[in-house]
PDB file of C-alpha atoms in Angstrom:
ATOM      1  CA  MET A1284     149.883  65.458 109.305  1.00 68.00           C
ATOM      2  CA  SER A1285     150.758  66.816 112.753  1.00 68.00           C
ATOM      3  CA  GLY A1286     147.998  69.403 112.881  1.00 68.00           C
ATOM      4  CA  GLY A1287     150.469  72.267 112.712  1.00 67.00           C
ATOM      5  CA  HIS A1288     152.814  71.369 115.572  1.00 77.00           C
ATOM      6  CA  LEU A1289     156.011  73.064 114.395  1.00 79.00           C
ATOM      7  CA  SER A1290     157.210  74.237 117.797  1.00 83.00           C
ATOM      8  CA  PRO A1291     157.654  72.442 121.150  1.00 89.00           C
ATOM      9  CA  ALA A1292     155.923  75.400 122.824  1.00 83.00           C
ATOM     10  CA  ILE A1293     152.759  74.650 120.870  1.00 80.00           C
ATOM     11  CA  THR A1294     152.927  70.947 121.618  1.00 87.00           C
ATOM     12  CA  ILE A1295     153.491  71.589 125.320  1.00 89.00           C
ATOM     13  CA  ALA A1296     150.659  74.123 125.509  1.00 82.00           C
ATOM     14  CA  ALA A1297     148.359  71.661 123.740  1.00 83.00           C
ATOM     15  CA  THR A1298     149.345  68.971 126.246  1.00 90.00           C
ATOM     16  CA  LEU A1299     148.800  71.201 129.284  1.00 90.00           C
ATOM     17  CA  PHE A1300     145.558  72.851 128.206  1.00 83.00           C
ATOM     18  CA  LYS A1301     143.916  70.849 125.430  1.00 80.00           C
ATOM     19  CA  GLY A1302     144.387  67.210 126.422  1.00 87.00           C
ATOM     20  CA  PHE A1303     147.046  66.372 123.826  1.00 88.00           C
ATOM     21  CA  PRO A1304     148.506  62.895 124.660  1.00 93.00           C
ATOM     22  CA  PRO A1305     151.760  63.299 126.668  1.00 94.00           C
ATOM     23  CA  LEU A1306     153.595  60.381 125.036  1.00 94.00           C
ATOM     24  CA  LYS A1307     152.681  61.683 121.603  1.00 93.00           C
ATOM     25  CA  ALA A1308     153.878  65.122 122.674  1.00 93.00           C
ATOM     26  CA  VAL A1309     157.298  63.696 123.548  1.00 94.00           C
ATOM     27  CA  ARG A1310     157.574  62.129 120.095  1.00 94.00           C
ATOM     28  CA  TYR A1311     156.541  65.417 118.469  1.00 94.00           C
ATOM     29  CA  VAL A1312     159.125  67.460 120.401  1.00 94.00           C
ATOM     30  CA  VAL A1313     161.912  64.997 119.572  1.00 95.00           C
ATOM     31  CA  ALA A1314     160.906  65.071 115.895  1.00 94.00           C
ATOM     32  CA  GLN A1315     160.803  68.889 115.874  1.00 94.00           C
ATOM     33  CA  ILE A1316     164.301  69.204 117.340  1.00 94.00           C
ATOM     34  CA  LEU A1317     165.796  66.477 115.138  1.00 95.00           C
ATOM     35  CA  GLY A1318     164.138  68.057 112.105  1.00 94.00           C
ATOM     36  CA  SER A1319     165.772  71.387 112.913  1.00 93.00           C
ATOM     37  CA  PHE A1320     169.142  69.697 113.460  1.00 96.00           C
ATOM     38  CA  ALA A1321     168.907  67.834 110.147  1.00 96.00           C
ATOM     39  CA  ALA A1322     167.841  70.977 108.252  1.00 95.00           C
ATOM     40  CA  CYS A1323     170.755  73.031 109.604  1.00 93.00           C
ATOM     41  CA  LEU A1324     173.223  70.235 108.889  1.00 94.00           C
ATOM     42  CA  ALA A1325     171.899  69.879 105.336  1.00 96.00           C
ATOM     43  CA  ILE A1326     172.359  73.621 104.725  1.00 95.00           C
ATOM     44  CA  TYR A1327     175.902  73.461 106.108  1.00 95.00           C
ATOM     45  CA  VAL A1328     176.755  70.632 103.698  1.00 95.00           C
ATOM     46  CA  GLN A1329     175.172  72.441 100.754  1.00 95.00           C
ATOM     47  CA  TYR A1330     177.124  75.652 101.432  1.00 95.00           C
ATOM     48  CA  TYR A1331     180.287  73.986 102.760  1.00 94.00           C
ATOM     49  CA  SER A1332     182.665  75.448 100.152  1.00 94.00           C
ATOM     50  CA  LEU A1333     181.388  78.994 100.662  1.00 93.00           C
ATOM     51  CA  ILE A1334     181.424  78.641 104.458  1.00 93.00           C
ATOM     52  CA  LYS A1335     185.016  77.410 104.398  1.00 92.00           C
ATOM     53  CA  ALA A1336     186.086  80.269 102.137  1.00 93.00           C
ATOM     54  CA  ILE A1337     184.495  82.842 104.451  1.00 91.00           C
ATOM     55  CA  SER A1338     186.017  81.154 107.507  1.00 90.00           C
ATOM     56  CA  HIS A1339     189.517  81.298 106.007  1.00 91.00           C
ATOM     57  CA  SER A1340     189.026  84.962 105.106  1.00 90.00           C
ATOM     58  CA  LEU A1341     187.853  85.888 108.607  1.00 89.00           C
ATOM     59  CA  GLU A1342     190.660  83.871 110.174  1.00 87.00           C
ATOM     60  CA  ALA A1343     193.240  85.597 107.985  1.00 89.00           C
ATOM     61  CA  ASN A1344     191.916  88.945 109.220  1.00 88.00           C
ATOM     62  CA  GLY A1345     192.010  87.769 112.847  1.00 86.00           C
ATOM     63  CA  VAL A1346     188.300  88.242 113.531  1.00 86.00           C
ATOM     64  CA  LEU A1347     186.901  84.713 113.206  1.00 84.00           C
ATOM     65  CA  ASP A1348     186.985  83.920 116.938  1.00 81.00           C
ATOM     66  CA  THR A1349     185.607  87.367 117.778  1.00 84.00           C
ATOM     67  CA  ILE A1350     182.447  87.219 115.680  1.00 86.00           C
ATOM     68  CA  ASN A1351     181.855  83.527 114.960  1.00 88.00           C
ATOM     69  CA  PHE A1352     179.546  82.963 117.929  1.00 87.00           C
ATOM     70  CA  THR A1353     177.493  86.100 117.434  1.00 85.00           C
ATOM     71  CA  PRO A1354     174.482  86.829 115.193  1.00 82.00           C
ATOM     72  CA  GLN A1355     176.957  88.106 112.567  1.00 83.00           C
ATOM     73  CA  GLY A1356     179.164  85.011 112.656  1.00 87.00           C
ATOM     74  CA  ILE A1357     179.120  81.830 110.594  1.00 90.00           C
ATOM     75  CA  ALA A1358     178.051  79.741 113.587  1.00 89.00           C
ATOM     76  CA  GLY A1359     175.402  82.404 114.191  1.00 86.00           C
ATOM     77  CA  THR A1360     173.879  81.466 110.854  1.00 87.00           C
ATOM     78  CA  PHE A1361     172.802  78.161 112.371  1.00 90.00           C
ATOM     79  CA  ALA A1362     172.679  78.647 116.151  1.00 87.00           C
ATOM     80  CA  LEU A1363     171.144  81.655 117.885  1.00 82.00           C
ATOM     81  CA  TYR A1364     173.285  83.997 119.972  1.00 82.00           C
ATOM     82  CA  ALA A1365     172.525  87.220 121.813  1.00 76.00           C
ATOM     83  CA  PRO A1366     173.954  90.381 120.222  1.00 72.00           C
ATOM     84  CA  PRO A1367     177.332  91.292 121.810  1.00 72.00           C
ATOM     85  CA  GLY A1368     176.949  93.586 124.810  1.00 71.00           C
ATOM     86  CA  SER A1369     173.207  93.091 125.084  1.00 70.00           C
ATOM     87  CA  SER A1370     171.496  92.680 128.436  1.00 71.00           C
ATOM     88  CA  LEU A1371     170.003  89.231 128.933  1.00 69.00           C
ATOM     89  CA  TRP A1372     167.143  90.899 130.795  1.00 73.00           C
ATOM     90  CA  HIS A1373     166.307  92.956 127.717  1.00 70.00           C
ATOM     91  CA  VAL A1374     166.627  89.856 125.543  1.00 70.00           C
ATOM     92  CA  PHE A1375     164.281  87.986 127.892  1.00 74.00           C
ATOM     93  CA  VAL A1376     161.650  90.740 127.741  1.00 73.00           C
ATOM     94  CA  ASN A1377     161.882  90.859 123.948  1.00 67.00           C
ATOM     95  CA  GLU A1378     161.586  87.075 123.712  1.00 69.00           C
ATOM     96  CA  PHE A1379     158.673  86.898 126.131  1.00 73.00           C
ATOM     97  CA  VAL A1380     156.651  89.683 124.547  1.00 69.00           C
ATOM     98  CA  CYS A1381     157.368  88.682 120.980  1.00 66.00           C
ATOM     99  CA  VAL A1382     157.402  84.979 121.315  1.00 53.00           C
ATOM    100  CA  SER A1383     154.482  83.893 123.002  1.00 46.00           C
ATOM    101  CA  THR A1384     151.491  82.144 121.909  1.00 37.00           C
ATOM    102  CA  LEU A1385     149.094  80.208 120.348  1.00 36.00           C
ATOM    103  CA  ALA A1386     145.936  79.368 118.956  1.00 39.00           C
ATOM    104  CA  THR A1387     143.639  76.497 119.310  1.00 37.00           C
ATOM    105  CA  GLN A1388     142.653  75.014 116.023  1.00 37.00           C
ATOM    106  CA  GLN A1389     139.021  74.910 117.048  1.00 35.00           C
ATOM    107  CA  SER A1390     137.615  73.901 113.700  1.00 33.00           C
ATOM    108  CA  ALA A1391     140.177  71.376 112.470  1.00 35.00           C
ATOM    109  CA  CYS A1392     141.338  69.551 115.579  1.00 34.00           C
ATOM    110  CA  LYS A1393     140.514  70.218 119.192  1.00 35.00           C
ATOM    111  CA  HIS A1394     144.076  69.364 120.237  1.00 35.00           C
ATOM    112  CA  SER A1395     145.873  71.407 117.586  1.00 36.00           C
ATOM    113  CA  LEU A1396     147.582  74.693 118.388  1.00 36.00           C
ATOM    114  CA  SER A1397     149.001  77.183 115.957  1.00 35.00           C
ATOM    115  CA  HIS A1398     151.865  79.307 117.213  1.00 37.00           C
ATOM    116  CA  GLN A1399     153.997  82.052 118.048  1.00 41.00           C
ATOM    117  CA  THR A1400     154.118  85.416 119.835  1.00 49.00           C
ATOM    118  CA  PHE A1401     151.999  87.396 122.172  1.00 64.00           C
ATOM    119  CA  ILE A1402     151.383  89.705 119.250  1.00 68.00           C
ATOM    120  CA  LEU A1403     151.310  86.887 116.720  1.00 67.00           C
ATOM    121  CA  GLY A1404     149.136  84.853 119.039  1.00 65.00           C
ATOM    122  CA  MET A1405     146.453  87.483 118.892  1.00 68.00           C
ATOM    123  CA  VAL A1406     146.638  87.439 115.102  1.00 71.00           C
ATOM    124  CA  ILE A1407     146.411  83.655 114.928  1.00 68.00           C
ATOM    125  CA  PHE A1408     143.637  83.396 117.487  1.00 68.00           C
ATOM    126  CA  ALA A1409     141.684  85.960 115.510  1.00 71.00           C
ATOM    127  CA  CYS A1410     142.184  83.911 112.353  1.00 74.00           C
ATOM    128  CA  VAL A1411     141.039  80.579 113.768  1.00 66.00           C
ATOM    129  CA  ASP A1412     138.258  82.011 115.921  1.00 69.00           C
ATOM    130  CA  PRO A1413     135.067  80.669 114.289  1.00 70.00           C
ATOM    131  CA  THR A1414     133.134  83.781 115.367  1.00 71.00           C
ATOM    132  CA  ASN A1415     135.499  86.141 113.529  1.00 68.00           C
ATOM    133  CA  PHE A1416     134.065  86.657 110.052  1.00 73.00           C
ATOM    134  CA  TYR A1417     136.506  89.389 109.036  1.00 76.00           C
ATOM    135  CA  VAL A1418     139.299  86.963 108.124  1.00 78.00           C
ATOM    136  CA  PRO A1419     138.229  84.351 105.560  1.00 83.00           C
ATOM    137  CA  THR A1420     139.844  80.928 105.775  1.00 81.00           C
ATOM    138  CA  SER A1421     141.698  81.384 102.487  1.00 83.00           C
ATOM    139  CA  SER A1422     143.558  84.402 103.875  1.00 85.00           C
ATOM    140  CA  PHE A1423     144.900  82.676 107.022  1.00 80.00           C
ATOM    141  CA  PRO A1424     148.373  81.923 105.535  1.00 79.00           C
ATOM    142  CA  VAL A1425     148.825  85.498 104.303  1.00 87.00           C
ATOM    143  CA  VAL A1426     147.687  87.157 107.536  1.00 85.00           C
ATOM    144  CA  ILE A1427     149.779  84.870 109.749  1.00 75.00           C
ATOM    145  CA  ALA A1428     152.819  85.186 107.450  1.00 81.00           C
ATOM    146  CA  LEU A1429     152.597  88.989 107.699  1.00 85.00           C
ATOM    147  CA  GLY A1430     152.483  88.620 111.484  1.00 78.00           C
ATOM    148  CA  TYR A1431     155.666  86.565 111.417  1.00 75.00           C
ATOM    149  CA  ALA A1432     157.324  89.052 109.082  1.00 82.00           C
ATOM    150  CA  MET A1433     156.490  91.916 111.447  1.00 81.00           C
ATOM    151  CA  ILE A1434     157.992  90.097 114.435  1.00 78.00           C
ATOM    152  CA  ILE A1435     161.144  88.988 112.616  1.00 77.00           C
ATOM    153  CA  TRP A1436     161.830  92.302 110.872  1.00 82.00           C
ATOM    154  CA  GLY A1437     161.030  94.401 113.911  1.00 77.00           C
ATOM    155  CA  PHE A1438     162.444  92.470 116.852  1.00 74.00           C
ATOM    156  CA  SER A1439     165.033  89.871 115.803  1.00 71.00           C
ATOM    157  CA  PRO A1440     167.976  92.359 115.978  1.00 69.00           C
ATOM    158  CA  VAL A1441     167.471  92.467 119.767  1.00 66.00           C
ATOM    159  CA  GLY A1442     167.656  88.680 119.998  1.00 66.00           C
ATOM    160  CA  LEU A1443     164.743  86.418 119.170  1.00 73.00           C
ATOM    161  CA  ALA A1444     164.533  82.614 119.159  1.00 74.00           C
ATOM    162  CA  ALA A1445     160.739  82.133 119.019  1.00 74.00           C
ATOM    163  CA  ASN A1446     160.956  78.350 118.655  1.00 82.00           C
ATOM    164  CA  THR A1447     162.697  75.885 120.973  1.00 86.00           C
ATOM    165  CA  ALA A1448     163.219  73.366 118.175  1.00 88.00           C
ATOM    166  CA  ARG A1449     164.809  75.974 115.910  1.00 87.00           C
ATOM    167  CA  ASP A1450     167.107  77.042 118.743  1.00 87.00           C
ATOM    168  CA  VAL A1451     168.077  73.646 120.194  1.00 91.00           C
ATOM    169  CA  GLY A1452     168.366  71.879 116.832  1.00 91.00           C
ATOM    170  CA  GLY A1453     170.520  74.635 115.377  1.00 91.00           C
ATOM    171  CA  ARG A1454     172.676  74.768 118.511  1.00 92.00           C
ATOM    172  CA  MET A1455     173.188  70.995 118.436  1.00 93.00           C
ATOM    173  CA  MET A1456     174.352  71.275 114.836  1.00 94.00           C
ATOM    174  CA  ALA A1457     176.744  74.135 115.717  1.00 93.00           C
ATOM    175  CA  VAL A1458     178.232  72.087 118.570  1.00 93.00           C
ATOM    176  CA  VAL A1459     178.834  69.169 116.196  1.00 93.00           C
ATOM    177  CA  ILE A1460     180.744  71.466 113.808  1.00 93.00           C
ATOM    178  CA  TRP A1461     182.452  73.975 116.149  1.00 92.00           C
ATOM    179  CA  GLY A1462     182.565  72.181 119.512  1.00 91.00           C
ATOM    180  CA  THR A1463     181.390  73.261 122.941  1.00 90.00           C
ATOM    181  CA  LYS A1464     182.258  76.919 122.278  1.00 88.00           C
ATOM    182  CA  ALA A1465     179.037  77.016 120.264  1.00 88.00           C
ATOM    183  CA  LEU A1466     176.821  76.237 123.285  1.00 89.00           C
ATOM    184  CA  GLY A1467     175.897  79.875 123.892  1.00 84.00           C
ATOM    185  CA  GLY A1468     176.114  80.040 127.683  1.00 81.00           C
ATOM    186  CA  THR A1469     173.201  81.463 129.671  1.00 79.00           C
ATOM    187  CA  TYR A1470     171.491  82.728 126.541  1.00 79.00           C
ATOM    188  CA  ALA A1471     170.985  79.132 125.375  1.00 79.00           C
ATOM    189  CA  ALA A1472     168.601  78.390 128.249  1.00 80.00           C
ATOM    190  CA  LEU A1473     166.808  81.718 127.805  1.00 78.00           C
ATOM    191  CA  ALA A1474     166.314  81.159 124.075  1.00 78.00           C
ATOM    192  CA  ALA A1475     165.153  77.559 124.473  1.00 81.00           C
ATOM    193  CA  LEU A1476     162.750  77.980 127.393  1.00 82.00           C
ATOM    194  CA  THR A1477     161.303  81.514 127.385  1.00 80.00           C
ATOM    195  CA  ASN A1478     159.043  80.929 124.388  1.00 80.00           C
ATOM    196  CA  ILE A1479     157.466  77.904 126.122  1.00 83.00           C
ATOM    197  CA  LEU A1480     156.595  79.953 129.216  1.00 82.00           C
ATOM    198  CA  ALA A1481     155.385  82.871 127.098  1.00 79.00           C
ATOM    199  CA  THR A1482     153.215  80.629 124.932  1.00 78.00           C
ATOM    200  CA  CYS A1483     151.503  79.081 127.943  1.00 81.00           C
ATOM    201  CA  VAL A1484     150.905  82.472 129.573  1.00 80.00           C
ATOM    202  CA  ALA A1485     149.547  83.915 126.325  1.00 77.00           C
ATOM    203  CA  PHE A1486     147.214  80.967 125.884  1.00 77.00           C
ATOM    204  CA  ILE A1487     145.787  81.574 129.355  1.00 81.00           C
ATOM    205  CA  VAL A1488     145.379  85.303 128.679  1.00 78.00           C
ATOM    206  CA  TYR A1489     143.583  84.701 125.406  1.00 74.00           C
ATOM    207  CA  GLU A1490     141.262  82.086 126.883  1.00 76.00           C
ATOM    208  CA  ALA A1491     140.487  84.341 129.839  1.00 79.00           C
ATOM    209  CA  PHE A1492     139.889  87.635 128.036  1.00 80.00           C
ATOM    210  CA  PHE A1493     139.347  87.116 124.310  1.00 75.00           C
ATOM    211  CA  VAL A1494     137.411  83.909 123.801  1.00 71.00           C
ATOM    212  CA  ASP A1495     133.673  84.351 123.172  1.00 68.00           C
ATOM    213  CA  SER A1496     132.134  82.152 125.850  1.00 65.00           C
ATOM    214  CA  ASP A1497     128.758  82.237 124.066  1.00 66.00           C
ATOM    215  CA  ARG A1498     129.965  80.667 120.840  1.00 60.00           C
ATOM    216  CA  GLY A1499     129.214  77.055 120.037  1.00 51.00           C
ATOM    217  CA  THR A1500     131.899  74.407 120.119  1.00 50.00           C
TER     218      THR A1500
END
């Protein structure tokens, strides 16, 4: 129904570069974040008994406060946190390179963008490019899914948010359950905003260097 807007970065890029209506973009971004918040809260409720049991076990061993707000912690299941001891500069580079960018859904909707990383962006642009006959339409989901799998398996251990809604919604849910300690400090801003910048930059790069200017609209 939305044309594939699953990330605020995509919606913002579509608004800046493809004429997507700004007021509609605001509604989309709010819906994306609230959807993420609701999904994380629903999972917490579904697994409440198991989460409580693990929490009591970690607390009894004196390690709950140490690991809870890390990628290995219970809160880290819902909100995103940088690995302990990692450099935020390295996390930023990983986020920017991996999480950047998106494709214009040329054939389905001139305002619609598909998303995700500088690497993934190239994959998605190649898929939706009407002059690329090597990737049939029926294979789009498989090719793009493999791109996501590569990014997640290869780069998430360094710290990877990739989607502002996933990050902010999950962090909001963690704050509701565990309080302000779940905010995530400086990393929270890096995780929420870097993918937006990277997506916009990647869109510009693709339009400047990869688009076939001779193809028909």
